[in-house]
Structure formats: structure tokens, C-alpha cells
Short mmCIF file of C-alpha atoms in Angstrom, two decimals:
data_model
loop_
_atom_site.label_atom_id
_atom_site.label_comp_id
_atom_site.label_asym_id
_atom_site.label_seq_id
_atom_site.Cartn_x
_atom_site.Cartn_y
_atom_site.Cartn_z
CA UNK D 1 28.00 -27.32 -2.04
CA UNK D 2 25.05 -27.45 -4.42
CA UNK D 3 22.55 -25.23 -6.18
CA UNK D 4 18.92 -26.02 -6.81
CA UNK D 5 16.27 -26.14 -9.51
CA UNK D 6 12.49 -25.98 -9.14
CA UNK D 7 11.35 -29.18 -10.84
CA UNK D 8 7.86 -29.65 -9.43
CA UNK D 9 4.96 -27.44 -8.50
CA UNK D 10 1.32 -27.80 -7.49
CA UNK D 11 -1.61 -26.05 -5.84
CA UNK D 12 -4.83 -26.84 -4.01
CA UNK D 13 -7.80 -24.60 -3.26
CA UNK D 14 -11.19 -25.45 -1.75
CA UNK D 15 -14.21 -25.88 -4.00
CA UNK D 16 -16.34 -23.47 -1.95
CA UNK D 17 -16.42 -19.96 -3.47
CA UNK D 18 -17.23 -16.78 -1.56
CA UNK D 19 -17.94 -13.93 -3.96
CA UNK D 20 -17.65 -10.21 -3.45
CA UNK D 21 -21.34 -9.99 -4.33
CA UNK D 22 -22.15 -12.12 -1.26
CA UNK D 23 -19.89 -10.05 0.96
CA UNK D 24 -21.28 -6.81 -0.43
CA UNK D 25 -24.79 -7.95 0.51
CA UNK D 26 -23.62 -8.95 4.00
CA UNK D 27 -21.89 -5.64 4.70
CA UNK D 28 -24.36 -3.39 2.93
CA UNK D 29 -21.92 -2.10 0.32
CA UNK D 30 -21.58 -2.34 -3.44
CA UNK D 31 -19.47 -5.06 -5.08
CA UNK D 32 -17.54 -2.39 -6.97
CA UNK D 33 -16.58 -0.81 -3.65
CA UNK D 34 -14.92 -4.08 -2.59
CA UNK D 35 -13.23 -4.64 -5.94
CA UNK D 36 -11.91 -1.07 -6.07
CA UNK D 37 -10.40 -1.42 -2.58
CA UNK D 38 -8.69 -4.78 -2.99
CA UNK D 39 -9.12 -6.12 -6.54
CA UNK D 40 -10.85 -9.31 -5.39
CA UNK D 41 -14.06 -10.69 -6.92
CA UNK D 42 -14.03 -14.14 -5.32
CA UNK D 43 -12.04 -16.26 -2.92
CA UNK D 44 -12.01 -19.96 -1.95
CA UNK D 45 -13.05 -20.91 1.57
CA UNK D 46 -12.53 -24.24 3.36
CA UNK D 47 -15.53 -26.44 4.05
CA UNK D 48 -15.89 -28.63 7.15
CA UNK D 49 -13.17 -31.28 7.09
CA UNK D 50 -10.77 -29.21 5.00
CA UNK D 51 -7.74 -27.96 6.92
CA UNK D 52 -4.38 -26.32 6.46
CA UNK D 53 -2.75 -29.74 6.38
CA UNK D 54 -5.24 -31.34 3.99
CA UNK D 55 -4.70 -28.54 1.46
CA UNK D 56 -0.92 -28.79 1.95
CA UNK D 57 -0.99 -32.54 1.34
CA UNK D 58 -2.87 -32.15 -1.93
CA UNK D 59 -0.60 -29.37 -3.21
CA UNK D 60 2.50 -31.28 -2.10
CA UNK D 61 1.36 -34.48 -3.79
CA UNK D 62 0.80 -32.62 -7.06
CA UNK D 63 4.25 -31.00 -6.86
CA UNK D 64 5.88 -34.37 -6.23
CA UNK D 65 4.06 -35.91 -9.19
CA UNK D 66 5.20 -33.05 -11.42
CA UNK D 67 8.79 -33.60 -10.31
CA UNK D 68 8.52 -37.35 -10.84
CA UNK D 69 9.31 -38.03 -7.19
CA UNK D 70 7.63 -39.54 -4.15
CA UNK D 71 7.84 -38.76 -0.46
CA UNK D 72 10.60 -41.36 -0.19
CA UNK D 73 12.84 -39.07 -2.27
CA UNK D 74 12.41 -35.99 -0.07
CA UNK D 75 15.20 -35.24 2.39
CA UNK D 76 13.33 -32.43 4.12
CA UNK D 77 9.85 -30.90 4.22
CA UNK D 78 9.13 -27.25 5.03
CA UNK D 79 5.57 -26.08 5.59
CA UNK D 80 5.05 -22.31 5.74
CA UNK D 81 1.87 -21.42 7.60
CA UNK D 82 0.45 -19.02 10.16
CA UNK D 83 -2.75 -21.04 10.57
CA UNK D 84 -1.43 -24.36 11.90
CA UNK D 85 -3.38 -27.58 12.09
CA UNK D 86 -3.21 -27.29 15.88
CA UNK D 87 -0.81 -25.66 18.39
CA UNK D 88 1.28 -28.83 18.59
CA UNK D 89 2.72 -30.75 16.87
CA UNK D 90 3.79 -28.80 13.81
CA UNK D 91 1.58 -28.89 10.72
CA UNK D 92 4.51 -30.37 8.82
CA UNK D 93 4.21 -33.51 10.98
CA UNK D 94 0.72 -34.19 9.64
CA UNK D 95 1.80 -33.49 6.07
CA UNK D 96 4.93 -35.60 6.53
CA UNK D 97 2.80 -38.59 7.52
CA UNK D 98 0.26 -38.26 4.70
CA UNK D 99 2.95 -37.84 2.01
CA UNK D 100 5.17 -40.56 3.51
CA UNK D 101 8.19 -38.25 3.56
CA UNK D 102 11.45 -40.07 4.21
CA UNK D 103 13.38 -37.14 5.70
CA UNK D 104 12.88 -34.47 8.33
CA UNK D 105 10.25 -31.72 8.60
CA UNK D 106 9.56 -28.38 10.23
CA UNK D 107 7.21 -25.38 10.02
CA UNK D 108 8.01 -21.76 9.16
CA UNK D 109 5.78 -18.94 10.40
CA UNK D 110 6.61 -15.62 8.78
CA UNK D 111 2.93 -14.95 8.01
CA UNK D 112 2.41 -13.94 4.37
CA UNK D 113 6.18 -13.90 3.76
CA UNK D 114 6.28 -17.54 4.79
CA UNK D 115 6.77 -19.12 1.39
CA UNK D 116 9.69 -16.84 0.48
CA UNK D 117 11.25 -17.52 3.89
CA UNK D 118 10.68 -21.24 3.39
CA UNK D 119 12.20 -21.20 -0.08
CA UNK D 120 15.29 -19.39 1.20
CA UNK D 121 15.55 -21.87 4.06
CA UNK D 122 15.39 -24.73 1.57
CA UNK D 123 18.06 -23.14 -0.63
CA UNK D 124 20.40 -22.80 2.35
CA UNK D 125 19.57 -26.34 3.48
CA UNK D 126 20.44 -27.77 0.08
CA UNK D 127 23.78 -25.97 0.04
CA UNK D 128 24.76 -28.27 2.93
CA UNK D 129 22.72 -31.34 1.99
CA UNK D 130 22.10 -31.56 -1.78
CA UNK D 131 18.99 -33.72 -1.77
CA UNK D 132 15.39 -32.86 -2.76
CA UNK D 133 13.36 -30.56 -0.53
CA UNK D 134 9.59 -29.98 -0.63
CA UNK D 135 8.38 -26.48 0.32
CA UNK D 136 4.67 -25.85 0.88
CA UNK D 137 2.81 -22.67 1.74
CA UNK D 138 -0.66 -23.34 3.17
CA UNK D 139 -3.08 -21.13 5.07
CA UNK D 140 -6.75 -21.08 6.06
CA UNK D 141 -7.10 -17.50 7.29
CA UNK D 142 -10.86 -17.54 6.70
CA UNK D 143 -11.00 -19.42 10.02
CA UNK D 144 -9.20 -16.61 11.88
CA UNK D 145 -11.39 -13.75 10.67
CA UNK D 146 -14.45 -12.39 12.44
CA UNK D 147 -17.21 -12.75 9.81
CA UNK D 148 -18.44 -9.27 10.78
CA UNK D 149 -15.02 -7.68 10.22
CA UNK D 150 -15.45 -6.07 6.81
CA UNK D 151 -11.80 -5.02 6.37
CA UNK D 152 -10.45 -8.56 6.68
CA UNK D 153 -13.40 -10.57 5.39
CA UNK D 154 -13.16 -9.03 1.92
CA UNK D 155 -9.48 -10.02 1.67
CA UNK D 156 -8.89 -13.56 2.87
CA UNK D 157 -9.06 -16.81 0.97
CA UNK D 158 -7.71 -20.30 1.66
CA UNK D 159 -5.30 -22.45 -0.30
CA UNK D 160 -1.94 -24.15 -0.62
CA UNK D 161 0.93 -24.10 -3.09
CA UNK D 162 4.05 -26.24 -3.24
CA UNK D 163 7.36 -26.58 -5.05
CA UNK D 164 10.03 -29.27 -5.18
CA UNK D 165 13.68 -28.24 -5.14
CA UNK D 166 16.20 -30.68 -6.59
CA UNK D 167 20.00 -30.32 -6.65
CA UNK D 168 21.74 -28.90 -9.69
CA UNK D 169 25.34 -27.72 -10.28
CA UNK D 170 24.23 -24.21 -11.31
CA UNK D 171 21.82 -22.64 -8.85
CA UNK D 172 18.76 -20.76 -10.03
CA UNK D 173 19.03 -18.29 -7.15
CA UNK D 174 20.68 -15.07 -8.28
CA UNK D 175 20.02 -12.77 -5.30
CA UNK D 176 17.78 -12.36 -2.30
CA UNK D 177 16.80 -10.22 0.66
CA UNK D 178 14.92 -11.04 3.87
CA UNK D 179 13.95 -8.75 6.72
CA UNK D 180 11.74 -8.15 9.73
CA UNK D 181 10.71 -5.34 12.06
CA UNK D 182 9.21 -6.54 15.33
CA UNK D 183 8.12 -3.01 16.21
CA UNK D 184 5.21 -3.57 13.83
CA UNK D 185 3.62 -6.51 15.67
CA UNK D 186 0.48 -4.53 16.45
CA UNK D 187 -0.46 -3.82 12.83
CA UNK D 188 -1.99 -7.25 12.21
CA UNK D 189 -2.40 -9.80 14.95
CA UNK D 190 -4.43 -12.55 16.59
CA UNK D 191 -4.17 -11.46 20.23
CA UNK D 192 -5.25 -14.58 22.13
CA UNK D 193 -4.37 -18.25 22.11
CA UNK D 194 -0.65 -18.03 22.91
CA UNK D 195 1.50 -17.64 26.00
CA UNK D 196 1.05 -13.84 26.03
CA UNK D 197 -2.73 -14.24 26.32
CA UNK D 198 -3.72 -17.86 26.99
CA UNK D 199 -7.17 -19.06 26.02
CA UNK D 200 -9.87 -18.42 28.60
CA UNK D 201 -13.64 -18.18 28.51
CA UNK D 202 -13.26 -14.41 28.58
CA UNK D 203 -10.89 -14.25 25.58
CA UNK D 204 -13.32 -16.37 23.59
CA UNK D 205 -16.29 -14.19 24.59
CA UNK D 206 -14.31 -11.09 23.63
CA UNK D 207 -13.45 -12.49 20.19
CA UNK D 208 -9.71 -12.19 20.83
CA UNK D 209 -8.99 -15.28 18.74
CA UNK D 210 -9.96 -13.38 15.60
CA UNK D 211 -7.40 -11.42 13.59
CA UNK D 212 -7.28 -7.65 14.04
CA UNK D 213 -5.81 -5.24 11.54
CA UNK D 214 -4.72 -1.62 11.33
CA UNK D 215 -5.19 -1.32 7.60
CA UNK D 216 -3.35 1.93 6.96
CA UNK D 217 -0.28 0.78 8.92
CA UNK D 218 -0.17 -2.50 7.02
CA UNK D 219 -0.50 -0.73 3.69
CA UNK D 220 2.28 1.78 4.38
CA UNK D 221 4.68 -0.80 5.86
CA UNK D 222 4.01 -3.41 3.19
CA UNK D 223 4.88 -0.93 0.46
CA UNK D 224 7.84 0.60 2.29
CA UNK D 225 9.55 -2.64 3.25
CA UNK D 226 8.75 -4.49 0.02
CA UNK D 227 10.15 -1.68 -2.11
CA UNK D 228 13.32 -1.64 -0.04
CA UNK D 229 13.69 -5.42 -0.26
CA UNK D 230 13.12 -5.55 -4.02
CA UNK D 231 15.58 -2.74 -4.65
CA UNK D 232 18.25 -4.53 -2.60
CA UNK D 233 17.60 -7.83 -4.36
CA UNK D 234 17.83 -6.20 -7.79
CA UNK D 235 21.00 -4.33 -6.81
CA UNK D 236 22.76 -7.42 -5.45
CA UNK D 237 21.65 -9.37 -8.53
CA UNK D 238 22.97 -6.59 -10.78
CA UNK D 239 19.63 -6.26 -12.54
CA UNK D 240 17.37 -3.34 -13.38
CA UNK D 241 13.62 -3.46 -12.84
CA UNK D 242 13.02 -3.41 -16.60
CA UNK D 243 15.07 -6.59 -17.01
CA UNK D 244 12.65 -8.66 -14.92
CA UNK D 245 10.47 -10.97 -17.03
CA UNK D 246 7.97 -11.95 -14.34
CA UNK D 247 7.05 -10.47 -10.96
CA UNK D 248 5.19 -12.79 -8.57
CA UNK D 249 4.26 -10.87 -5.40
CA UNK D 250 2.25 -11.87 -2.38
CA UNK D 251 -1.35 -11.49 -3.53
CA UNK D 252 -2.46 -9.22 -0.70
CA UNK D 253 -4.31 -6.31 -2.19
CA UNK D 254 -4.12 -4.85 -5.70
CA UNK D 255 -3.50 -1.33 -4.37
CA UNK D 256 -0.45 -2.53 -2.44
CA UNK D 257 0.85 -4.47 -5.44
CA UNK D 258 0.38 -1.53 -7.81
CA UNK D 259 2.12 0.83 -5.40
CA UNK D 260 5.09 -1.53 -5.05
CA UNK D 261 5.42 -1.77 -8.82
CA UNK D 262 5.17 1.98 -9.25
CA UNK D 263 7.88 2.69 -6.67
CA UNK D 264 10.27 0.02 -8.02
CA UNK D 265 9.72 0.65 -11.72
CA UNK D 266 8.67 -2.94 -12.43
CA UNK D 267 6.78 -3.00 -15.76
CA UNK D 268 3.02 -3.61 -15.25
CA UNK D 269 2.92 -6.21 -18.04
CA UNK D 270 5.40 -8.40 -16.10
CA UNK D 271 3.02 -8.83 -13.14
CA UNK D 272 1.64 -12.30 -12.40
CA UNK D 273 -1.50 -12.08 -10.31
CA UNK D 274 -4.59 -14.18 -9.58
CA UNK D 275 -5.85 -11.97 -6.77
CA UNK D 276 -9.21 -11.42 -8.46
CA UNK D 277 -10.08 -15.15 -8.25
CA UNK D 278 -8.43 -16.35 -5.03
CA UNK D 279 -8.02 -13.34 -2.75
CA UNK D 280 -5.26 -13.17 -0.17
CA UNK D 281 -4.17 -16.75 0.55
CA UNK D 282 -1.25 -15.65 2.75
CA UNK D 283 1.80 -17.95 2.52
CA UNK D 284 0.09 -19.89 -0.28
CA UNK D 285 -0.36 -16.90 -2.58
CA UNK D 286 3.10 -16.81 -4.20
CA UNK D 287 3.30 -20.57 -4.96
CA UNK D 288 -0.31 -20.66 -6.21
CA UNK D 289 0.35 -17.78 -8.61
CA UNK D 290 3.66 -19.35 -9.65
CA UNK D 291 2.00 -22.72 -10.28
CA UNK D 292 -0.72 -21.18 -12.45
CA UNK D 293 1.86 -19.25 -14.48
CA UNK D 294 3.99 -22.35 -15.03
CA UNK D 295 1.01 -24.51 -15.99
CA UNK D 296 -0.02 -21.82 -18.48
CA UNK D 297 3.44 -21.82 -20.06
CA UNK D 298 4.12 -18.19 -19.16
CA UNK D 299 7.58 -18.87 -17.68
CA UNK D 300 10.40 -20.25 -19.84
CA UNK D 301 14.03 -21.22 -19.28
CA UNK D 302 16.18 -18.12 -19.17
CA UNK D 303 13.44 -15.90 -17.75
CA UNK D 304 14.20 -13.71 -14.76
CA UNK D 305 11.57 -14.32 -12.10
CA UNK D 306 11.21 -12.06 -9.05
CA UNK D 307 9.29 -13.36 -6.02
CA UNK D 308 8.27 -11.09 -3.15
CA UNK D 309 6.36 -11.56 0.08
CA UNK D 310 5.36 -9.36 3.02
CA UNK D 311 3.33 -10.06 6.11
CA UNK D 312 2.49 -9.44 9.74
CA UNK D 313 5.32 -9.20 12.19
CA UNK D 314 6.38 -7.37 10.14
CA UNK D 315 8.28 -9.63 7.73
CA UNK D 316 9.34 -9.27 4.12
CA UNK D 317 11.47 -11.03 1.55
CA UNK D 318 12.31 -11.16 -2.13
CA UNK D 319 14.21 -13.56 -4.39
CA UNK D 320 15.47 -13.26 -7.94
CA UNK D 321 15.60 -16.53 -9.88
CA UNK D 322 17.25 -17.19 -13.21
CA UNK D 323 14.72 -19.78 -14.37
CA UNK D 324 16.52 -22.82 -15.70
CA UNK D 325 19.77 -21.63 -14.17
CA UNK D 326 20.51 -19.56 -17.27
CA UNK D 327 21.66 -15.95 -17.06
CA UNK D 328 21.56 -13.66 -20.03
#
């Protein structure tokens, strides 16, 4: 049995910027109204030719370079996404080819919890097969949103983030919690395009391939389930909220994040967020924020790092890492 360390990280976002000023003009509201509701001033949006896989490849390549590895060193690839390259095959197959991965590959779809789910999957995988694993979160939700849907348009951005896990005798993972509640499937969904509602001319005319949200339900459930998950992770890790050095949540909405912190007692100064610049990048949001924090030197060996995700389904998950494998 083996533990793991995070030895490589990387991110990729499109060059195209969509500002809250532009969206405010489109929807006939004030920029401050948008910022006050979600905390987002700009987000990155894919241009023609940019896809979930192309962003994932770029982020994955940067993470491999940081770790000093190549695709030939990777035993398994996990791509977390809810906006796949196409219905079949899995997005990981396209990424696997471009990065010349030696091992196996599969996708994880837990919506915006996807990266945390993928990271936990990788940790469990490495306990049985202690070889490097590449985990990527990549989403292009701007392509699933009706441009006239104000509630979702002001939130979504596109991007990818990646980490490399390598085996180590002392694991960095201190505690974790994952969960789901399928009774909440109606809160945020893309109704058409699957076996429940196959694609037809009528579904396309009716716009049923666009995401639909019940904002208040999502807000209440995201806070409720995330708070529960974080409390359980802290309890099983025998840590208090005040002992956490860095909190990296899913970058969904600043009101949700602030409410989660208030209910868990996590100190505001420990929050790592880039929501203002990138918006909600779904499964990419946690690894993008983590990558920026690491590149800026904010995280050091011995720090206690709490990751948390929540998303449609509904899914949620949190992980407590002793960075560097050191507990104190």
C-alpha cells in the first residue's frame, strides 16, 4: 500500500475574456448588480477550436512538466468533466492520445465536485497501484448555457486544471468525505441529449440542450451539504476550523463560499479564491485556484489545505491534505 504526494500542477484558460460590463449591457443591469450577486467581474470563454479536451491537454502537459514527468510515466489518467468532448468515447481518450499516456484512462462526471471525486479516486487507485496518476478537471460550460439566461450566463467560465500524484511512503491525505443526493437532480440540469430525452428537432427548437437552474435550491443545498461534508472531514481529521491554513473551495459564487465559511468557522483570511477573474469553471475551479496559489508561493510544506467541491446531482466532497506529508 502507498500514499501520494502532489508533485505537479498546471492550468489552462482561454484567452477570450467576457466581462461583467458586457453582460450587464446585454441584460440591462448594472455591473455592480452582477458583482454583488456572484463576485465575478470577468470569466474566460472558449473560442472556436478550443474544447474541453484541448484545455485539459494544455493543463495536463504543464502539470507533467512541473512534476518532471512525461505521459510515459503515467499509470492512469482521470479527467473530471461534465462537458465532454463528445458523447463517446470518453474525453480522457482524446487527452490520453495527445499526452501520449502509457497507462489507462477514464472520465469522472460529478459536475462541479468532479475534481475532488477524481482526486479521491486517484488516491484509492494509488493505494493498490503505487505509480503516478494524472488528474485533470476541465469544463466548457459556456457552451451549455443559453446566452439569454441571465442567472447562468453571469456565472460560467471555461478552463482546466491538473495535478500529478506520485507515490510516497507517507500520504498527504489526512481525511475526506464524499456524498450525493439524487433527489436533487432537478436543481441544475441539461434536460435533453441523453437516453431520458434523446435529441430530436423538437428538443433543439425548445432549447432543452441548455442548462437550467433553480438558483435558490442550488444555493441552499450547496451550503447545507458542503458544511456537513467539511465538518465531517475536519472531525475525522481531528482538526478544528481555525487550524486550517488554506481553504480552496469550488469557485461557484462568492455568496455561497462566504456562507460556507461562516457556518464552518473557517477564517476568512485562509480563503483561496480567483472567482472574480475566472468565474465558475466547474470541475476546473479547484485545481485552477490551487495552481495559482502554489505558483504564488502561498502554500508551504506543513500547511493544512482543505479542498471542497459541490455540484449538480447533487454531489459534494471535501479533502484535508497535510501538504508535504507533514502533520503538526
